[in-house]
mmCIF file with all atom_site columns, C-alpha atoms in Angstrom:
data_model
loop_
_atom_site.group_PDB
_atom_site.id
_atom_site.type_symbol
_atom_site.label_atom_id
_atom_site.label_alt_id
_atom_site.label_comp_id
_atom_site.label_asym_id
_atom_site.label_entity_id
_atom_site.label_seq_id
_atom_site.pdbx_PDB_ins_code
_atom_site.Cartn_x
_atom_site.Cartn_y
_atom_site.Cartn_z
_atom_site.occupancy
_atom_site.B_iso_or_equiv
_atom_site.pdbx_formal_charge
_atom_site.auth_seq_id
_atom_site.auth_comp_id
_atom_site.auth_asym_id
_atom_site.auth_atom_id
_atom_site.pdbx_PDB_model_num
ATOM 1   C CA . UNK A 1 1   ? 21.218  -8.510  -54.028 1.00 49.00 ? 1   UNK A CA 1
ATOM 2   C CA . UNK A 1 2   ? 19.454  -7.299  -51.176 1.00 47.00 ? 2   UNK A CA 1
ATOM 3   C CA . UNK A 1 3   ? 20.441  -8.083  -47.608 1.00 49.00 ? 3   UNK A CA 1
ATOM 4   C CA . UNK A 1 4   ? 18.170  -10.579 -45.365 1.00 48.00 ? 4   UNK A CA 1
ATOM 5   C CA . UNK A 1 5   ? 16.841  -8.721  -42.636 1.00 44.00 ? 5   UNK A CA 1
ATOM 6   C CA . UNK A 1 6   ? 18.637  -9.054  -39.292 1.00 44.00 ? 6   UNK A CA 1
ATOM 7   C CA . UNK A 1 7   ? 16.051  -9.516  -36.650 1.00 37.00 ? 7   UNK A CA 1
ATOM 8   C CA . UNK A 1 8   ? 15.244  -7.003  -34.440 1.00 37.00 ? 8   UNK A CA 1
ATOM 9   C CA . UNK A 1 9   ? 17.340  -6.996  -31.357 1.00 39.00 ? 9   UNK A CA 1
ATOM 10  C CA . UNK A 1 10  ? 16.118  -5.917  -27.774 1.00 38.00 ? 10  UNK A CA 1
ATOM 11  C CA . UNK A 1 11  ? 13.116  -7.459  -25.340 1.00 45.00 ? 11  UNK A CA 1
ATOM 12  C CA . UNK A 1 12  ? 9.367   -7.999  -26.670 1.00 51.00 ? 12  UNK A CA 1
ATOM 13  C CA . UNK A 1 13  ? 7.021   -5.493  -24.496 1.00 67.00 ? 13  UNK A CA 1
ATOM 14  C CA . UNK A 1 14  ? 4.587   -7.221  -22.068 1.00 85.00 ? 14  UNK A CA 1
ATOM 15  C CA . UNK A 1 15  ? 3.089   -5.248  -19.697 1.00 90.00 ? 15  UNK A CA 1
ATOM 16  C CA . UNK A 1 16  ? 1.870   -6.271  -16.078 1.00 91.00 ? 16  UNK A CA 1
ATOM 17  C CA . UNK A 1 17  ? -1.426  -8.052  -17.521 1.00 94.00 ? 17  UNK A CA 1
ATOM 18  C CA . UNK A 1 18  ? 0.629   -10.522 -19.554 1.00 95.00 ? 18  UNK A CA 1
ATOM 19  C CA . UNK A 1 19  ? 3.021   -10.996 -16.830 1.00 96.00 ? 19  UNK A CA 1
ATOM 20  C CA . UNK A 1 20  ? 0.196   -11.865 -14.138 1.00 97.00 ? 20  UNK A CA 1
ATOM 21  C CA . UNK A 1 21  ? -1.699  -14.563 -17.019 1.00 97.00 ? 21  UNK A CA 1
ATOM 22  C CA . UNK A 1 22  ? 1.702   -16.181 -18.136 1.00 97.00 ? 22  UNK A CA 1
ATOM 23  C CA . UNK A 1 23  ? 2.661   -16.062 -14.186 1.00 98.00 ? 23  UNK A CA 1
ATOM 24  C CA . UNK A 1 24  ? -1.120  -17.404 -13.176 1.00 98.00 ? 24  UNK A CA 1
ATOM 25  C CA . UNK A 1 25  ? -0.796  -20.349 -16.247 1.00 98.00 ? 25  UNK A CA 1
ATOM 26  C CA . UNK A 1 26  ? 2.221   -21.495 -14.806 1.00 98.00 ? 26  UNK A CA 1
ATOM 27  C CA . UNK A 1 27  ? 1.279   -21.872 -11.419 1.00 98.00 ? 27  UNK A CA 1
ATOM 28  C CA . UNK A 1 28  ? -1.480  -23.953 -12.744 1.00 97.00 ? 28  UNK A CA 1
ATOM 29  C CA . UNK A 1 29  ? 0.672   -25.895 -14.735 1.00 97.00 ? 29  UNK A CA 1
ATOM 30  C CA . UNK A 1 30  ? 3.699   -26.317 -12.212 1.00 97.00 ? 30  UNK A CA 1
ATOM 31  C CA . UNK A 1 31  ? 2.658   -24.843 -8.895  1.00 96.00 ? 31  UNK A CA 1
ATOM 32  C CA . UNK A 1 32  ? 3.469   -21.845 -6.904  1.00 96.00 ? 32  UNK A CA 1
ATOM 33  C CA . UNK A 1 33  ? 6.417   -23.118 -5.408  1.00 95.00 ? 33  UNK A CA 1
ATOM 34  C CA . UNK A 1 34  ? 7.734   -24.797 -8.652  1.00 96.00 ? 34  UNK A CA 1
ATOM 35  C CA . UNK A 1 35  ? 7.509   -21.944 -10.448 1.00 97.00 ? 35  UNK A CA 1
ATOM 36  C CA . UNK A 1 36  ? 10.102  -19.186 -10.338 1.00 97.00 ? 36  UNK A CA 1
ATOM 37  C CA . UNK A 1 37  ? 10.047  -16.051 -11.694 1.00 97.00 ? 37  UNK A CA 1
ATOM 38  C CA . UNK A 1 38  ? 12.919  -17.401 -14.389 1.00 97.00 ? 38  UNK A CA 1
ATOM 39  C CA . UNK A 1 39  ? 10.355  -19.717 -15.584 1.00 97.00 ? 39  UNK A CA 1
ATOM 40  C CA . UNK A 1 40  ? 7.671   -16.523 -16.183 1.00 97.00 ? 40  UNK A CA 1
ATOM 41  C CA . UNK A 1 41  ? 11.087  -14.808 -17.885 1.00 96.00 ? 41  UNK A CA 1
ATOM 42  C CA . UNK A 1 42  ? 11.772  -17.679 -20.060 1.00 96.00 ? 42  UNK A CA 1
ATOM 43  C CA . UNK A 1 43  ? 8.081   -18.197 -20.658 1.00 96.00 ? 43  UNK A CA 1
ATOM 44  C CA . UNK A 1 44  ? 7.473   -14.906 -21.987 1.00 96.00 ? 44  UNK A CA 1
ATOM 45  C CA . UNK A 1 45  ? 10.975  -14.647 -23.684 1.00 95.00 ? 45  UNK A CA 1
ATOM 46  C CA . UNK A 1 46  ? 12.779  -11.866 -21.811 1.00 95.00 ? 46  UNK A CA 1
ATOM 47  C CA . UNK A 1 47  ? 15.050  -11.426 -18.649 1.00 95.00 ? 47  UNK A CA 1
ATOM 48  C CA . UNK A 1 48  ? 14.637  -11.880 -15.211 1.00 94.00 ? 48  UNK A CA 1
ATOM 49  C CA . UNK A 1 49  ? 14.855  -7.762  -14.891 1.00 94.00 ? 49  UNK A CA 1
ATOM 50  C CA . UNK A 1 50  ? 11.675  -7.350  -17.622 1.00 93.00 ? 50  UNK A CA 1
ATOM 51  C CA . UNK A 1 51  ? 9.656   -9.123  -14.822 1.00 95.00 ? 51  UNK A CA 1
ATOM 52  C CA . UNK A 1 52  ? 10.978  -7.283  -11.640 1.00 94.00 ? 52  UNK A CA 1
ATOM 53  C CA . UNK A 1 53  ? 10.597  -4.022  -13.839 1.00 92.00 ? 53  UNK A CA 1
ATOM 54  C CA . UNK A 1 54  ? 6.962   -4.388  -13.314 1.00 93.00 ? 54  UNK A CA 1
ATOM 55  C CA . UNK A 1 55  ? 6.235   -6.484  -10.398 1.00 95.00 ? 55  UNK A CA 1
ATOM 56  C CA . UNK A 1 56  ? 8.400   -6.653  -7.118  1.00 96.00 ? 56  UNK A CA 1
ATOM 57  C CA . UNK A 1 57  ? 8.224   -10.545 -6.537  1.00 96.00 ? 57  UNK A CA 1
ATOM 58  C CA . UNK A 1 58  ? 6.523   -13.832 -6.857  1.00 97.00 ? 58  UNK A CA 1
ATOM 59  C CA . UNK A 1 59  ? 4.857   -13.226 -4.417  1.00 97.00 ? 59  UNK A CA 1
ATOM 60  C CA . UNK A 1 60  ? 3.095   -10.581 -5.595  1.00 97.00 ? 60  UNK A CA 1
ATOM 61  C CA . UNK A 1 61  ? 1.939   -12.296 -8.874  1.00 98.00 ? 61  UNK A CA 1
ATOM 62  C CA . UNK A 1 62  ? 0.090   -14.570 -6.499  1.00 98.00 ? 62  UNK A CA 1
ATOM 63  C CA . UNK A 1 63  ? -1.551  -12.010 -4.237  1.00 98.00 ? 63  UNK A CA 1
ATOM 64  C CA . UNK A 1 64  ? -2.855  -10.548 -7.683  1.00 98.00 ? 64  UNK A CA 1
ATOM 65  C CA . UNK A 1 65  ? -3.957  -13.807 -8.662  1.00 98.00 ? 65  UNK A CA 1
ATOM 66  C CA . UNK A 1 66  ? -5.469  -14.611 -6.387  1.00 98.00 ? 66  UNK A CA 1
ATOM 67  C CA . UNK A 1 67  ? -6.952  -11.162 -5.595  1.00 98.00 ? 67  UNK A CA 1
ATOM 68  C CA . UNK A 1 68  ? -8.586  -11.361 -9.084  1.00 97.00 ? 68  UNK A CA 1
ATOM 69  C CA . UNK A 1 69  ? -10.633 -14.503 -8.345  1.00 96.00 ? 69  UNK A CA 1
ATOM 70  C CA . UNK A 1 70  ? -12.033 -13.140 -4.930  1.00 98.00 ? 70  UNK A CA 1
ATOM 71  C CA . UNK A 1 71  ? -12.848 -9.106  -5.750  1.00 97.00 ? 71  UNK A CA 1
ATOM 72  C CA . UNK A 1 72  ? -15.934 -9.283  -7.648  1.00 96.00 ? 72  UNK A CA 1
ATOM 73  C CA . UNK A 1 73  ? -17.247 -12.333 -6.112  1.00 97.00 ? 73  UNK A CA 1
ATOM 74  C CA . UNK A 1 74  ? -16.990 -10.631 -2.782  1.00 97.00 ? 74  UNK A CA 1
ATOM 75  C CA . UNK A 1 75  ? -18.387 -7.464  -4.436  1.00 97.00 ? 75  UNK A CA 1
ATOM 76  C CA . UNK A 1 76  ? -21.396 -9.658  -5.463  1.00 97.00 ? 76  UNK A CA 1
ATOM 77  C CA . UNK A 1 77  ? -21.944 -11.538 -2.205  1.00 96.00 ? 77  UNK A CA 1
ATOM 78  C CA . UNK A 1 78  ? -21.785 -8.213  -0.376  1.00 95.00 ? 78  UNK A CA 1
ATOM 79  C CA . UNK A 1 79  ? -23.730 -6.094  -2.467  1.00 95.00 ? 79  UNK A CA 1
ATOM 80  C CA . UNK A 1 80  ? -26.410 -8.938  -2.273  1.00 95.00 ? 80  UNK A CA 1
ATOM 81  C CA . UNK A 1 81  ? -26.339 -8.822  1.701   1.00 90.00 ? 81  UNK A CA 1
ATOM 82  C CA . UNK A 1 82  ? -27.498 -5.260  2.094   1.00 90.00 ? 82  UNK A CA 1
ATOM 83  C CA . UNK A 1 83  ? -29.421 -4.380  -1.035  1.00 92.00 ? 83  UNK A CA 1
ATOM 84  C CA . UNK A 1 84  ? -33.049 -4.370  -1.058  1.00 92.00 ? 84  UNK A CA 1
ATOM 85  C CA . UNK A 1 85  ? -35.210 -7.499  -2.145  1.00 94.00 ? 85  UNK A CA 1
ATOM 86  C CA . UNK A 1 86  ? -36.364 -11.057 -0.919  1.00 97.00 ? 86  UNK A CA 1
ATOM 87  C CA . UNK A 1 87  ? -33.319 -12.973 0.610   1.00 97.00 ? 87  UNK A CA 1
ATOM 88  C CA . UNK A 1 88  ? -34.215 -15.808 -1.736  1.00 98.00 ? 88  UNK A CA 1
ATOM 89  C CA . UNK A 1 89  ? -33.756 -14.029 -5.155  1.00 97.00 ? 89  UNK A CA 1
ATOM 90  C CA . UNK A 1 90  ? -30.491 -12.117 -3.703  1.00 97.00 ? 90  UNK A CA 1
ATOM 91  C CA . UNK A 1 91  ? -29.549 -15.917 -3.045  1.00 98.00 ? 91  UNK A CA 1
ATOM 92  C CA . UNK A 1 92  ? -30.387 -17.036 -6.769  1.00 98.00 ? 92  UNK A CA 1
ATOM 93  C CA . UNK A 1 93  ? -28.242 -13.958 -7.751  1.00 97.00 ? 93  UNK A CA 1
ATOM 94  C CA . UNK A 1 94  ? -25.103 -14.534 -5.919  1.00 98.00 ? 94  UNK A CA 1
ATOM 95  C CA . UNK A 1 95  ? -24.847 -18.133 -7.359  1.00 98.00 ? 95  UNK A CA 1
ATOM 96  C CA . UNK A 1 96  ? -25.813 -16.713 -10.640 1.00 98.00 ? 96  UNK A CA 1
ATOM 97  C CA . UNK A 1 97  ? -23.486 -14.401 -10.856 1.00 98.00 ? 97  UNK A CA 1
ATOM 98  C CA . UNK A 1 98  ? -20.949 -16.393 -9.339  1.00 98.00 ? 98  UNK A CA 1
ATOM 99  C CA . UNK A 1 99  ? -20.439 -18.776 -12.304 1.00 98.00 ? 99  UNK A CA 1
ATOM 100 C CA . UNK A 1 100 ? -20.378 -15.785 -14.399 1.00 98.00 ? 100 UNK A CA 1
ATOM 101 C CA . UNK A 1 101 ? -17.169 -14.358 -12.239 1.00 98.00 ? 101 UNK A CA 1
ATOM 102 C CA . UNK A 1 102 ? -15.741 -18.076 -12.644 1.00 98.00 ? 102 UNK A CA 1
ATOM 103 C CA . UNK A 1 103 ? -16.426 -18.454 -16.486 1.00 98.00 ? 103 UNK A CA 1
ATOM 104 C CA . UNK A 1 104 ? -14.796 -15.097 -16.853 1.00 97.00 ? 104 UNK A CA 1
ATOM 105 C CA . UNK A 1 105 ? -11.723 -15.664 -14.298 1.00 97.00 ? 105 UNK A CA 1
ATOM 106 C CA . UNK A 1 106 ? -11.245 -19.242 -15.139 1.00 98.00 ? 106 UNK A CA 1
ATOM 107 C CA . UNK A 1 107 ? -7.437  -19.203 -14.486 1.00 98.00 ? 107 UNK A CA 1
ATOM 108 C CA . UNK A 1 108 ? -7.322  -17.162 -11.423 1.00 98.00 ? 108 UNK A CA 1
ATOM 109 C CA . UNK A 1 109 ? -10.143 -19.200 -9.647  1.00 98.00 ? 109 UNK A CA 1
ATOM 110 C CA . UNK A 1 110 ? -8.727  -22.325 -10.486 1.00 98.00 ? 110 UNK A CA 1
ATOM 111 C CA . UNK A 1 111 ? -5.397  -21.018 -8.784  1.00 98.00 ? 111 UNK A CA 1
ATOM 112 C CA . UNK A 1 112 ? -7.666  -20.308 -5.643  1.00 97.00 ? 112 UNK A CA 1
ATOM 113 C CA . UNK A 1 113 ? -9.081  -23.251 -5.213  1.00 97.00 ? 113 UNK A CA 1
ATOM 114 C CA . UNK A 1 114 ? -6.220  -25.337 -5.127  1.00 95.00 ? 114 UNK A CA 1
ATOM 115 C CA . UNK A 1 115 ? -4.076  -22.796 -2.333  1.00 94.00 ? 115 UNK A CA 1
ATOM 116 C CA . UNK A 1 116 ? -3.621  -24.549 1.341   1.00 93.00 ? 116 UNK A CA 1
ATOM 117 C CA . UNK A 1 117 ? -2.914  -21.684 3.772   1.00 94.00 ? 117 UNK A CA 1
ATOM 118 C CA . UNK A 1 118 ? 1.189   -22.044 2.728   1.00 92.00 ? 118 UNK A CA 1
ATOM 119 C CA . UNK A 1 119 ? 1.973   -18.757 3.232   1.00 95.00 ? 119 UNK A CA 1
ATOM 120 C CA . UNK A 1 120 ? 0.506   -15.201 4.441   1.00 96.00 ? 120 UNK A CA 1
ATOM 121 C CA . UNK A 1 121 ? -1.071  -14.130 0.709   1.00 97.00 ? 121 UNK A CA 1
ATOM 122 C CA . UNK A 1 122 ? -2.519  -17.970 0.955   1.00 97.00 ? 122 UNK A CA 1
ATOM 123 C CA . UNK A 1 123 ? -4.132  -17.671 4.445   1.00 97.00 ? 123 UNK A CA 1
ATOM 124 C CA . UNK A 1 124 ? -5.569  -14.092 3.592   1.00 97.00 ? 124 UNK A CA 1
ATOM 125 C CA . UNK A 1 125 ? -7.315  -15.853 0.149   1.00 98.00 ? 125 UNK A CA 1
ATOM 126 C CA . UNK A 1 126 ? -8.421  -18.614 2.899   1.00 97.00 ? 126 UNK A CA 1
ATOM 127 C CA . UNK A 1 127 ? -10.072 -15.728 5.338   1.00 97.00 ? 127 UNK A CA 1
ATOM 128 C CA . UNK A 1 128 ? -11.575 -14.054 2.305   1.00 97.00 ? 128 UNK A CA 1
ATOM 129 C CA . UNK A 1 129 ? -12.877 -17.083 1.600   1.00 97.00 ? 129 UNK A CA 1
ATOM 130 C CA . UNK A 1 130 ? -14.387 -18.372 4.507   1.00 97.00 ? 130 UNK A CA 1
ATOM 131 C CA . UNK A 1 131 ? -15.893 -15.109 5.174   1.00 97.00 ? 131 UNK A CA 1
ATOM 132 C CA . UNK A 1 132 ? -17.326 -15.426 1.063   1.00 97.00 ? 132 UNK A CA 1
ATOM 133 C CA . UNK A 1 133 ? -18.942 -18.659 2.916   1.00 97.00 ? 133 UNK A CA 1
ATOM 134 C CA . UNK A 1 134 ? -20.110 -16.815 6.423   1.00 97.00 ? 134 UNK A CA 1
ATOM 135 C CA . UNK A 1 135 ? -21.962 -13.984 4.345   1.00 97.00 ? 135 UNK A CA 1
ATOM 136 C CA . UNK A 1 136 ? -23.849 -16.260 2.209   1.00 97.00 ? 136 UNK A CA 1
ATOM 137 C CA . UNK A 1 137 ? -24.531 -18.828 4.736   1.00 98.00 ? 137 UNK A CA 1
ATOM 138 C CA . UNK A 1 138 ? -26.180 -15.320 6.275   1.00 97.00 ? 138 UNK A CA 1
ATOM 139 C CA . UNK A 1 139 ? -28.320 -14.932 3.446   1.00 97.00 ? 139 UNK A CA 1
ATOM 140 C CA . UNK A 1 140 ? -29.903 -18.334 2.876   1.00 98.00 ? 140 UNK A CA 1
ATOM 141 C CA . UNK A 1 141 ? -30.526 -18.110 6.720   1.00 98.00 ? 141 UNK A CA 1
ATOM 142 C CA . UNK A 1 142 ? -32.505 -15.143 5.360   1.00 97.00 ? 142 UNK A CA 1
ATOM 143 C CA . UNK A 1 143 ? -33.690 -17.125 2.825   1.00 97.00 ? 143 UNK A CA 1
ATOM 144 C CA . UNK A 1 144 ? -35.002 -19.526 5.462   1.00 98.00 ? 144 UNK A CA 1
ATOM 145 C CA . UNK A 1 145 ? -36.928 -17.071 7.537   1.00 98.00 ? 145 UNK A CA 1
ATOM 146 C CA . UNK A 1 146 ? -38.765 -16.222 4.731   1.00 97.00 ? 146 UNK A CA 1
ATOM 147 C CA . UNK A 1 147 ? -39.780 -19.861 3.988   1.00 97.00 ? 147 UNK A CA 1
ATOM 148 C CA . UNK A 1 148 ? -38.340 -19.862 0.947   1.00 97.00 ? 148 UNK A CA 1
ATOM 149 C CA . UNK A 1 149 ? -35.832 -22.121 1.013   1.00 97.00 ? 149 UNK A CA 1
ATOM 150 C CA . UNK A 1 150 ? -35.810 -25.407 3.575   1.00 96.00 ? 150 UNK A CA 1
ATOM 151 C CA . UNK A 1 151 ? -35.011 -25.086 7.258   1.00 97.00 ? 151 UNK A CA 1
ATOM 152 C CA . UNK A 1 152 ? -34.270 -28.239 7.834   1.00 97.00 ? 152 UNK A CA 1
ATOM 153 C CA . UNK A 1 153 ? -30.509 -27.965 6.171   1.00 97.00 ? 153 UNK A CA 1
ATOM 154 C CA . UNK A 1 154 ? -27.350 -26.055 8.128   1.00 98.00 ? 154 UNK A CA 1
ATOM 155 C CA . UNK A 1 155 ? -27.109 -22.928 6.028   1.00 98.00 ? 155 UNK A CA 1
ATOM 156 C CA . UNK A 1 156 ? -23.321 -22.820 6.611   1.00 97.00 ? 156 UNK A CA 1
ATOM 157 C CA . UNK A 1 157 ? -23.874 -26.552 4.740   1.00 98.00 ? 157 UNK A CA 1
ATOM 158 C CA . UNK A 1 158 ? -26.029 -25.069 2.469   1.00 98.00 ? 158 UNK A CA 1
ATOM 159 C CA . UNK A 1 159 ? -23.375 -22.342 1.560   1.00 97.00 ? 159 UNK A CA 1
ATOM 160 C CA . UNK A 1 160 ? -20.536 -24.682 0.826   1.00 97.00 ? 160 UNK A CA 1
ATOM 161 C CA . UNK A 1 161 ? -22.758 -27.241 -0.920  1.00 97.00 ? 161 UNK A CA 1
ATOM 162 C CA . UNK A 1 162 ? -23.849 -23.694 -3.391  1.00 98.00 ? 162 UNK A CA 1
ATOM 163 C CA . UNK A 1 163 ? -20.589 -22.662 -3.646  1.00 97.00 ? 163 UNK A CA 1
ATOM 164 C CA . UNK A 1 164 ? -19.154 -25.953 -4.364  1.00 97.00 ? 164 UNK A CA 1
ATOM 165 C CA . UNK A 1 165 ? -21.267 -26.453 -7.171  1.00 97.00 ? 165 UNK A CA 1
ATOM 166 C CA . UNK A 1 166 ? -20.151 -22.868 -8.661  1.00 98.00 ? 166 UNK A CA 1
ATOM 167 C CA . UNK A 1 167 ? -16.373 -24.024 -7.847  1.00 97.00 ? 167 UNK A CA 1
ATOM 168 C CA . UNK A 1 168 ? -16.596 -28.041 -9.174  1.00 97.00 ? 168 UNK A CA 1
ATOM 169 C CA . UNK A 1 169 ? -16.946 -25.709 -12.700 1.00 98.00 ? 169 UNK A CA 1
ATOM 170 C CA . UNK A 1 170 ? -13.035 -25.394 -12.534 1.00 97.00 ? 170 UNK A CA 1
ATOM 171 C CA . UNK A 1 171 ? -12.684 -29.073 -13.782 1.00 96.00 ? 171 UNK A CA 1
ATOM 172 C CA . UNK A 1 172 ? -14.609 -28.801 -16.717 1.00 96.00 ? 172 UNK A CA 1
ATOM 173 C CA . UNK A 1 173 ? -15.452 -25.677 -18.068 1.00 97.00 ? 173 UNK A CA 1
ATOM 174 C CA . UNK A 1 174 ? -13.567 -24.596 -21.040 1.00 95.00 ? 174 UNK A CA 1
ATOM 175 C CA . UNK A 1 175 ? -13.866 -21.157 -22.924 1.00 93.00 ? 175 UNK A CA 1
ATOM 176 C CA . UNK A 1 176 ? -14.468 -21.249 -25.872 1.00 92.00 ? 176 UNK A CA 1
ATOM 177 C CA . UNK A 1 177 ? -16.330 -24.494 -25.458 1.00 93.00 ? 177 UNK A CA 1
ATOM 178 C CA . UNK A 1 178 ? -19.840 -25.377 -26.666 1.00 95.00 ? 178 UNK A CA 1
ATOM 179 C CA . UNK A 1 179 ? -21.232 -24.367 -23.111 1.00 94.00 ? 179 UNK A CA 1
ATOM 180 C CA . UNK A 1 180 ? -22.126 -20.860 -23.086 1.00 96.00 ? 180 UNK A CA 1
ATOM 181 C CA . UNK A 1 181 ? -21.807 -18.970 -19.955 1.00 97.00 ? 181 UNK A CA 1
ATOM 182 C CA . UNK A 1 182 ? -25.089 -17.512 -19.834 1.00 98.00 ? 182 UNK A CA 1
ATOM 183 C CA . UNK A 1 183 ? -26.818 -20.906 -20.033 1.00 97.00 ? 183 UNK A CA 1
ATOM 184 C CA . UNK A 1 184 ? -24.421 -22.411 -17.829 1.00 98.00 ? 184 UNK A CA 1
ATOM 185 C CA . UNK A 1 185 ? -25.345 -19.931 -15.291 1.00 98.00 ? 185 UNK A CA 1
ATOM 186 C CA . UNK A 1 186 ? -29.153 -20.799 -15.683 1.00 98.00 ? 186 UNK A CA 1
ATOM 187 C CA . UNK A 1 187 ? -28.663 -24.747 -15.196 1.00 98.00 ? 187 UNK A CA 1
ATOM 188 C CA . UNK A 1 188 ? -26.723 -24.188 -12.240 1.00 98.00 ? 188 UNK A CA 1
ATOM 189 C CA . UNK A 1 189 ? -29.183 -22.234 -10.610 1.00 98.00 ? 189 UNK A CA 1
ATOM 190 C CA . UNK A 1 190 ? -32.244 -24.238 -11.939 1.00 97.00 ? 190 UNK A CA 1
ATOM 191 C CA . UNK A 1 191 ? -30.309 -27.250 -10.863 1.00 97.00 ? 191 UNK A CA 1
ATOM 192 C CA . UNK A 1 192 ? -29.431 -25.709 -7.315  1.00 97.00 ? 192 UNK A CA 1
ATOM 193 C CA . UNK A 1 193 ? -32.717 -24.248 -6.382  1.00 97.00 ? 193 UNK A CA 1
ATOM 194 C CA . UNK A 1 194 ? -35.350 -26.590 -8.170  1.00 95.00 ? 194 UNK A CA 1
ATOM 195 C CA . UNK A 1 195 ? -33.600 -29.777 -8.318  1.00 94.00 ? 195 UNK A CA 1
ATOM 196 C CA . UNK A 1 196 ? -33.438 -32.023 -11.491 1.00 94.00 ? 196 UNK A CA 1
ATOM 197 C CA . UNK A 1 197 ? -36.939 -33.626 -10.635 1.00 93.00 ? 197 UNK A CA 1
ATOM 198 C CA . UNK A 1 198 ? -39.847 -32.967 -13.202 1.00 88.00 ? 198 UNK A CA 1
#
């Protein structure tokens, strides 16, 4: 009669990618500071030493986290303040492209949005951030000038209310979901720059 097999022995591989999405899920789920880097251990079914064999500390997870949701959007917003091209359809762009990078780092930006300046890696995401806001408040001020957008509105307003719209995404938006990116990009841009009047 043959012998059951004995299970294999020894920690499953996960590699510094499945650390930082098990460690970003969690602090979705629990928080930053209820989270511990036992909990990404026991989440991912290995030791303590499986997580500090890739990463130094929690606090790293979170500057990578957090680094994710900000590089290409600042990419975007600063490749659209010194290339070539009306200010208005550089504008269109960055919000465009903008709910692409959220759609596509769902997790990371929701992480983002919800920091509060509670320690140095969150006040550095808060700077990068506000500056995010300064460049493209820049550009609709562009926009302005040109007379194609209204003058009449603050563009540092006019920033936040843009990128609000990108960021109120976070509390609906689902992958996987019937709303396809693509589309989704569209509406919000229709939506922002040509209102929902016929």
């Amino acid at each position: 009669m043959p012998q059951p097999t004995r299970p294999r022995r020894g920690r499953p591989g996960h590699d510094q990618g499945d650390i930082l999405r098990c460690a970003i899920d969690l602090f979705n789920r629990q928080g930053y500071d209820g989270t511990s880097v036992g909990d990404i251990a026991a989440e991912l079914g290995v030791v303590k030493s499986a997580i500090y064999h890739h990463v130094p500390s929690k606090e790293h997870l979170l500057a990578a986290a957090l680094d994710e949701a900000l590089s290409q959007l600042t990419a975007t917003v600063e490749a659209a303040s010194v290339s070539q091209g009306s200010a208005y359809d550089r504008l269109r762009t960055v919000v465009h492209d903008s709910v692409l990078i959220l759609t596509e780092h769902l997790p990371a930006v929701t992480l983002l949005l919800r920091v509060r300046g509670n320690s140095p890696v969150e006040q550095d995401a808060l700077r990068r951030r506000r500056a995010l806001d300064e460049q493209l408040a820049g550009l609709y001020a562009q926009a302005a000038a040109e007379g194609s957008v209204r003058d009449d509105i603050d563009p540092v307003v006019a920033s936040r209310l843009l990128f609000g719209m990108v960021n109120s995404l976070v509390e609906w938006y689902r992958p996987g979901g019937p709303t396809d990116p693509q589309a989704l990009a569209d509406d919000v841009v229709r939506t922002a720059f040509d209102g929902l009047t016929a």
